[in-house]
XYZ file of C-alpha atoms in Angstrom:
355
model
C 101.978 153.607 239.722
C 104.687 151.039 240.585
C 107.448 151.588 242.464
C 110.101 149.604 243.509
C 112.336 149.171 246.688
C 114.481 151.872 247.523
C 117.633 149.954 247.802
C 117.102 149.673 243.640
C 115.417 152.607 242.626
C 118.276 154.992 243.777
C 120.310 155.362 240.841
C 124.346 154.500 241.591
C 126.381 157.123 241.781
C 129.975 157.031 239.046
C 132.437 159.319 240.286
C 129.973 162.341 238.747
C 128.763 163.671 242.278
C 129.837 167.290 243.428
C 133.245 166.830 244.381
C 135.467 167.530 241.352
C 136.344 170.530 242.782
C 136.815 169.930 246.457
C 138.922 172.298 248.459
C 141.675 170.470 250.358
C 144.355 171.291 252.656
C 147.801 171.657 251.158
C 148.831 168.235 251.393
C 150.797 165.834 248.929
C 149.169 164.983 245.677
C 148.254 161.220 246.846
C 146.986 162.145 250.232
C 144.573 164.583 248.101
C 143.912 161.492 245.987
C 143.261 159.292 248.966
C 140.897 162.239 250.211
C 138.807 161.900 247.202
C 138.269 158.375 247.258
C 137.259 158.153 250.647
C 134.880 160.454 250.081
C 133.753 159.089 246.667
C 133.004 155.329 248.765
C 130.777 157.043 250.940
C 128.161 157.154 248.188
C 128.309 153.452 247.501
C 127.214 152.425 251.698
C 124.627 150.129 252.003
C 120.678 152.090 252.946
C 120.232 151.277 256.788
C 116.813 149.454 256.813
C 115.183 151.589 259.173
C 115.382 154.583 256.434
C 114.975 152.021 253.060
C 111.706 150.567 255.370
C 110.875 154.305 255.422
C 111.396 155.739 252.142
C 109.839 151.973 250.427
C 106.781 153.542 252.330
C 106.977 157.047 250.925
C 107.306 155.325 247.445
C 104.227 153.454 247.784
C 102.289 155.189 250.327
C 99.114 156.746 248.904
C 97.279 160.401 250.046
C 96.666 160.772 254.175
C 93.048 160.336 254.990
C 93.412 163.479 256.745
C 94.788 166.255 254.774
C 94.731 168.688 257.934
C 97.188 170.834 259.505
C 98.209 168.498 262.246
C 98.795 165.721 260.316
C 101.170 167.889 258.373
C 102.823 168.811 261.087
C 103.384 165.435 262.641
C 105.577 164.582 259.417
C 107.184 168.001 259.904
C 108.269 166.260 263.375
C 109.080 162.599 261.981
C 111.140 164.251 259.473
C 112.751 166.673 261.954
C 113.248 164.074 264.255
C 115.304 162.009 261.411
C 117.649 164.572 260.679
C 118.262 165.549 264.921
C 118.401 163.274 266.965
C 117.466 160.089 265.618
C 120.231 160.417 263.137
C 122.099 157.343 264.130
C 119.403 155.118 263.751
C 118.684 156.215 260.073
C 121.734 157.065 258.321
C 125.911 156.470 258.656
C 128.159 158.519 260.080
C 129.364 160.151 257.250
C 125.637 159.894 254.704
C 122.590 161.549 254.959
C 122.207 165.570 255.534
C 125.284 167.098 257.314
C 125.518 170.975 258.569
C 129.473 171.936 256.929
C 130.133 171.592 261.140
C 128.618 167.959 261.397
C 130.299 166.837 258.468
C 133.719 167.892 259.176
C 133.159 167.081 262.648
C 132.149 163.349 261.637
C 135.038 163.309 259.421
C 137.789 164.134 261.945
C 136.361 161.327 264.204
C 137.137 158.915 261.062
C 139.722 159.739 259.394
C 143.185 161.805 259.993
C 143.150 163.294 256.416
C 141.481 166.897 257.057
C 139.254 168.775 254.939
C 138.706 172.462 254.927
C 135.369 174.069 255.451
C 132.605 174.398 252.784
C 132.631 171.248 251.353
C 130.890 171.254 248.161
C 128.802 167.631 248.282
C 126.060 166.223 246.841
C 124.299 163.310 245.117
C 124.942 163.763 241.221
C 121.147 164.359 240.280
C 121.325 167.518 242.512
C 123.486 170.642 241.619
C 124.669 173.091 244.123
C 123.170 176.761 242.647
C 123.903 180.306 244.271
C 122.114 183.144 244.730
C 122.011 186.331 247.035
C 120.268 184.243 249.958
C 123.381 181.779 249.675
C 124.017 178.347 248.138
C 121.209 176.367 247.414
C 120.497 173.176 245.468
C 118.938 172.321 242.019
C 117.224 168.787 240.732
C 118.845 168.246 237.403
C 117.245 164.896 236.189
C 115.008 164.691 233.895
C 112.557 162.413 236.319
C 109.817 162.591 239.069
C 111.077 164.970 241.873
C 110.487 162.499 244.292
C 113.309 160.475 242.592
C 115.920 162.724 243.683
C 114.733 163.006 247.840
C 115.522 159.856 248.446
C 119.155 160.599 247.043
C 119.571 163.347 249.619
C 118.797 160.942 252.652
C 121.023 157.833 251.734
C 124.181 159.575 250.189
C 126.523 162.373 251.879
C 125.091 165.675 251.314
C 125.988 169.342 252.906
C 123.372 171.494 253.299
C 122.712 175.032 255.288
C 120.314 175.151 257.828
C 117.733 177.212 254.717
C 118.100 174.592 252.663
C 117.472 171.697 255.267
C 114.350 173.906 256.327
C 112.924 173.985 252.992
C 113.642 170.289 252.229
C 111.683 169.362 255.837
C 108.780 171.263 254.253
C 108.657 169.020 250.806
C 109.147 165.805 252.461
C 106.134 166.341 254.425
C 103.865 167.231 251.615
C 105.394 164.011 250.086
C 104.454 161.755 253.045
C 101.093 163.502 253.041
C 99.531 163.282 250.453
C 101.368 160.387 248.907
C 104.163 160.031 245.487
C 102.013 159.475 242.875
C 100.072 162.999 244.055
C 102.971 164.804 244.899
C 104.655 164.012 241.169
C 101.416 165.099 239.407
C 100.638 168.187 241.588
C 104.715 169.467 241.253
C 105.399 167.814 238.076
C 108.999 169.875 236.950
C 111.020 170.687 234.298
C 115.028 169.387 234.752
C 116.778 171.952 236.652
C 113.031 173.930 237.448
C 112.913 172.899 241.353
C 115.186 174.475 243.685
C 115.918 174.283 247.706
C 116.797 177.265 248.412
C 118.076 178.980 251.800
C 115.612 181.514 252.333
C 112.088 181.200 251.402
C 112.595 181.163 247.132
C 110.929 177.907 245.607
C 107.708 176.813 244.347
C 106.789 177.366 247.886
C 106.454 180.834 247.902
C 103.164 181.343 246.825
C 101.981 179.945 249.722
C 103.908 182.516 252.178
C 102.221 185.203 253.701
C 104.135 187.772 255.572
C 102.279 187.828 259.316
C 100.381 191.031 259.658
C 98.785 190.132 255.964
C 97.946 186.650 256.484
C 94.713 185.457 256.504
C 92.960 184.123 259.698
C 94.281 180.771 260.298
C 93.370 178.330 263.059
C 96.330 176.961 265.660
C 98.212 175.760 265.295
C 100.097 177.426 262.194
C 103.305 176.976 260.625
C 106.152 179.620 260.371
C 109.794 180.293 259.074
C 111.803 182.777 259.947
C 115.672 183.355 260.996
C 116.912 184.035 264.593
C 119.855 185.711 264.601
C 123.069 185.469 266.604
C 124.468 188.713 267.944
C 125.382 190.788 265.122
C 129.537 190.746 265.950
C 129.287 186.790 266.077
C 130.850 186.944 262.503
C 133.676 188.975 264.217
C 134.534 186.090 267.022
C 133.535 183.029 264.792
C 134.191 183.416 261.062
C 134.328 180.050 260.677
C 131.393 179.451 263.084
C 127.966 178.313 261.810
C 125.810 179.785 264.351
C 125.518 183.226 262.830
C 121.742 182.939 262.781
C 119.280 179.790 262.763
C 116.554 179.340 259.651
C 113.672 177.720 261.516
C 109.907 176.303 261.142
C 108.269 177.540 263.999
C 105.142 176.095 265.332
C 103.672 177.444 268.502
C 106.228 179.287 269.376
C 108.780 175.540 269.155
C 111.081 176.180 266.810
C 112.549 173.552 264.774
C 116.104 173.357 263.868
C 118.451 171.676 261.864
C 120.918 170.042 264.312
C 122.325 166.835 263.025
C 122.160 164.101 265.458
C 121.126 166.521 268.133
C 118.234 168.008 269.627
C 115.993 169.931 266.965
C 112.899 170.782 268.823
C 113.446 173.830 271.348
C 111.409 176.485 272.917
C 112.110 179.794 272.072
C 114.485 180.321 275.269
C 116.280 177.203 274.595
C 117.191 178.618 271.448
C 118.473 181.683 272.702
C 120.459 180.193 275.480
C 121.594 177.783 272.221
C 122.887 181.136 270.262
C 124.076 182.908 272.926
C 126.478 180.076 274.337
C 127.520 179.594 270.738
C 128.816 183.479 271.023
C 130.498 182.918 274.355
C 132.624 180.006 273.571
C 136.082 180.804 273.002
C 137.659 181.338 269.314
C 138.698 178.147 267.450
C 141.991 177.680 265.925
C 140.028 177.782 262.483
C 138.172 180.968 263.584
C 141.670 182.237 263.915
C 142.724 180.660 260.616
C 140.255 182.691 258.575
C 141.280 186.153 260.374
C 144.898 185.701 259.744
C 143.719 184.621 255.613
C 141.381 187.951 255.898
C 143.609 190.191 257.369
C 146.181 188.639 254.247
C 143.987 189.440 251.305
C 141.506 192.010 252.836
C 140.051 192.037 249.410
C 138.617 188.188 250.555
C 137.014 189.706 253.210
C 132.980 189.917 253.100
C 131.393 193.430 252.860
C 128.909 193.466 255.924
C 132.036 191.417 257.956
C 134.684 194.562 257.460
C 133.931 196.882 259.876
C 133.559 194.236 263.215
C 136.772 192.363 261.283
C 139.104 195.811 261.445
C 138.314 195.868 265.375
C 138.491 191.929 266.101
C 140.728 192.316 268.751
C 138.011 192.983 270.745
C 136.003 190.451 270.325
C 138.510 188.081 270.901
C 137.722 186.995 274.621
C 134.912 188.418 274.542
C 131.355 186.986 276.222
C 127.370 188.311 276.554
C 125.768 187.930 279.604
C 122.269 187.421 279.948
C 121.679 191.529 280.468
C 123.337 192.351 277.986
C 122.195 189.367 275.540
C 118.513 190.985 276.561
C 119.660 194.392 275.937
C 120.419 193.121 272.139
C 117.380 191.235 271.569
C 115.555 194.306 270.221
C 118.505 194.405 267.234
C 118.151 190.828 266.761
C 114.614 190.887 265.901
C 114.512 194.128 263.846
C 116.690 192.121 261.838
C 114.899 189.047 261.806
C 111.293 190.786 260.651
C 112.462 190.302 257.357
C 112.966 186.786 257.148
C 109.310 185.954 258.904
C 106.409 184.296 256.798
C 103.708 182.416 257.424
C 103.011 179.265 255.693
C 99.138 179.183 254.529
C 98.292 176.026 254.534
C 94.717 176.286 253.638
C 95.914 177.697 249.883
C 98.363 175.146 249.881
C 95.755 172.038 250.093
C 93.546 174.009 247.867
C 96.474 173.947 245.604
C 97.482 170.457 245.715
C 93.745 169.315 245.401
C 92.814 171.031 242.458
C 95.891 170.472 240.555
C 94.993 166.486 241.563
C 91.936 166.199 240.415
């Protein structure tokens, strides 16, 4: 099948991505104007060659010689890698996958016109869709899948840390076992495949919870969430370290930290959490209590009890003993969200549907 470069296969964006309805601060109606079309140049940057050298390859590159585990998990890492800490060396400041945080963070740096949290931003092709696990994201084109990933990588998109997780796990199939395989084995419908943020998707048939899995060799592959302490919604409303939706391998978890490191052991991820809890309330953490205290009809069900005794949580900080003490909550809660990924069925899958 022939492909061509990436810098001309991406279609161009015309005003249509998902910002028609983007929340602003209350400002004057041309600053809001002159918000929007900063944001709407952001999809017309130039593809850094590093990532239109990589994504030509994708394009062209036919199945791995080695459809194994470890090969699939070396793309999990390239692809992991991209979106941590080699970040600057594939994508602008303000393109490629952002956390809300990142985003806004990268924004302030640039420019003094300030957005408010929850951006809604993506390429046109892609649609943001919600469900009870949160907001997700639909392909809406009536074209090969693999048309719309490269749109996520070279224009701004926001994304949850579910979503990024899922998309890791796609674009490593994709480098494995090649594009014209991938579009034949997940050939879809407009609007039929989803990223979602927990483990929804044509993925799930592969998923098998842990204690019903079948024998697999190390190493394996694994999502599941690690939660926060349950009052972090209480300190940090606006915060986004609530919990963490991870791919595990060998007990390395891999995270989605723009432009930082992605790859941490299980304790580095804790001491990543906990720290998150300890640091003192931000003025927009205080911004949302003040709006929820307001309109307490605004304010989330499972945030109302810890949000009617905030004033304790205030200054408040966990110390390792007590962080320790909590663990045992923090994993009852995170059972739920744990799956294995079979891999064998998966390759099973792809290669009959292939041939």
């Amino acid at each position: 099948m022939h492909r061509t470069p990436i810098t001309s296969d991406i279609p161009q964006d015309s005003g249509d991505s998902e910002i028609s309805n983007l929340p602003t601060a209350p400002t004057t109606e041309k600053r809001s104007a002159d918000q929007k079309s900063l944001i709407l140049a952001l999809f017309d940057e130039p593809v850094l060659k590093p990532l239109a050298t990589l994504l030509d390859r994708l394009l062209l590159q036919r199945p791995s010689e080695t459809l194994d585990i470890n090969s699939y998990i070396e793309a999990i890492r390239l692809f992991v890698n991209l979106t941590g800490p080699d970040r600057a060396k594939y994508f602008g400041k303000l393109t490629g996958l952002h956390s809300p945080s990142s985003f806004l963070s990268a924004w302030n740096k640039e420019y003094r016109i300030k957005l408010q949290p929850e951006i809604p931003l993506c390429p046109f092709s892609w649609a943001y869709v919600y469900s009870k696990g949160g907001r997700g994201l639909i392909y809406t084109r009536d074209a090969a899948v693999t048309d719309g990933f490269p749109e996520l990588l070279v224009r701004p998109v926001i994304i949850d840390c579910g979503v990024w997780r899922q998309l890791i796990l796609w674009l490593a199939i994709w480098y494995l076992i090649g594009d014209e395989t991938f579009n034949k084995v997940f050939s879809c419908k407009p609007r039929e495949f989803t990223l979602m943020p927990d483990h929804d998707g044509l993925l799930r048939r592969f998923y098998d919870l842990p204690e019903a899995g079948e024998s697999q060799p190390q190493p394996n592959i694994q999502i599941s969430t690690v939660y926060n302490d349950v009052t972090y919604p209480a300190k940090h409303p606006a915060g986004c370290e609530r919990l963490q939706n991870v791919i595990s391998i060998n007990d390395v978890h891999f995270i989605f930290n723009p432009g930082g490191p992605s790859i941490l052991s299980v304790a580095e991820l804790e001491q990543r959490l906990r720290a998150a809890y300890n640091t003192p309330q931000q003025p927009e953490d205080r911004d949302i209590i003040r709006l929820y205290k307001e309109n307490p009809e605004k304010v989330p069900p499972g945030l109302r009890k810890h949000l009617s005794e905030n004033d304790q949580y205030v200054d408040r900080t966990l110390d390792e003993d007590e962080w320790g003490r909590r663990k045992r909550e923090r994993e009852a809660k995170a059972s739920k969200t744990h799956y294995v990924l079979n891999f064998k069925r998966l390759m099973s899958f792809i290669q009959e549907r292939a041939a």
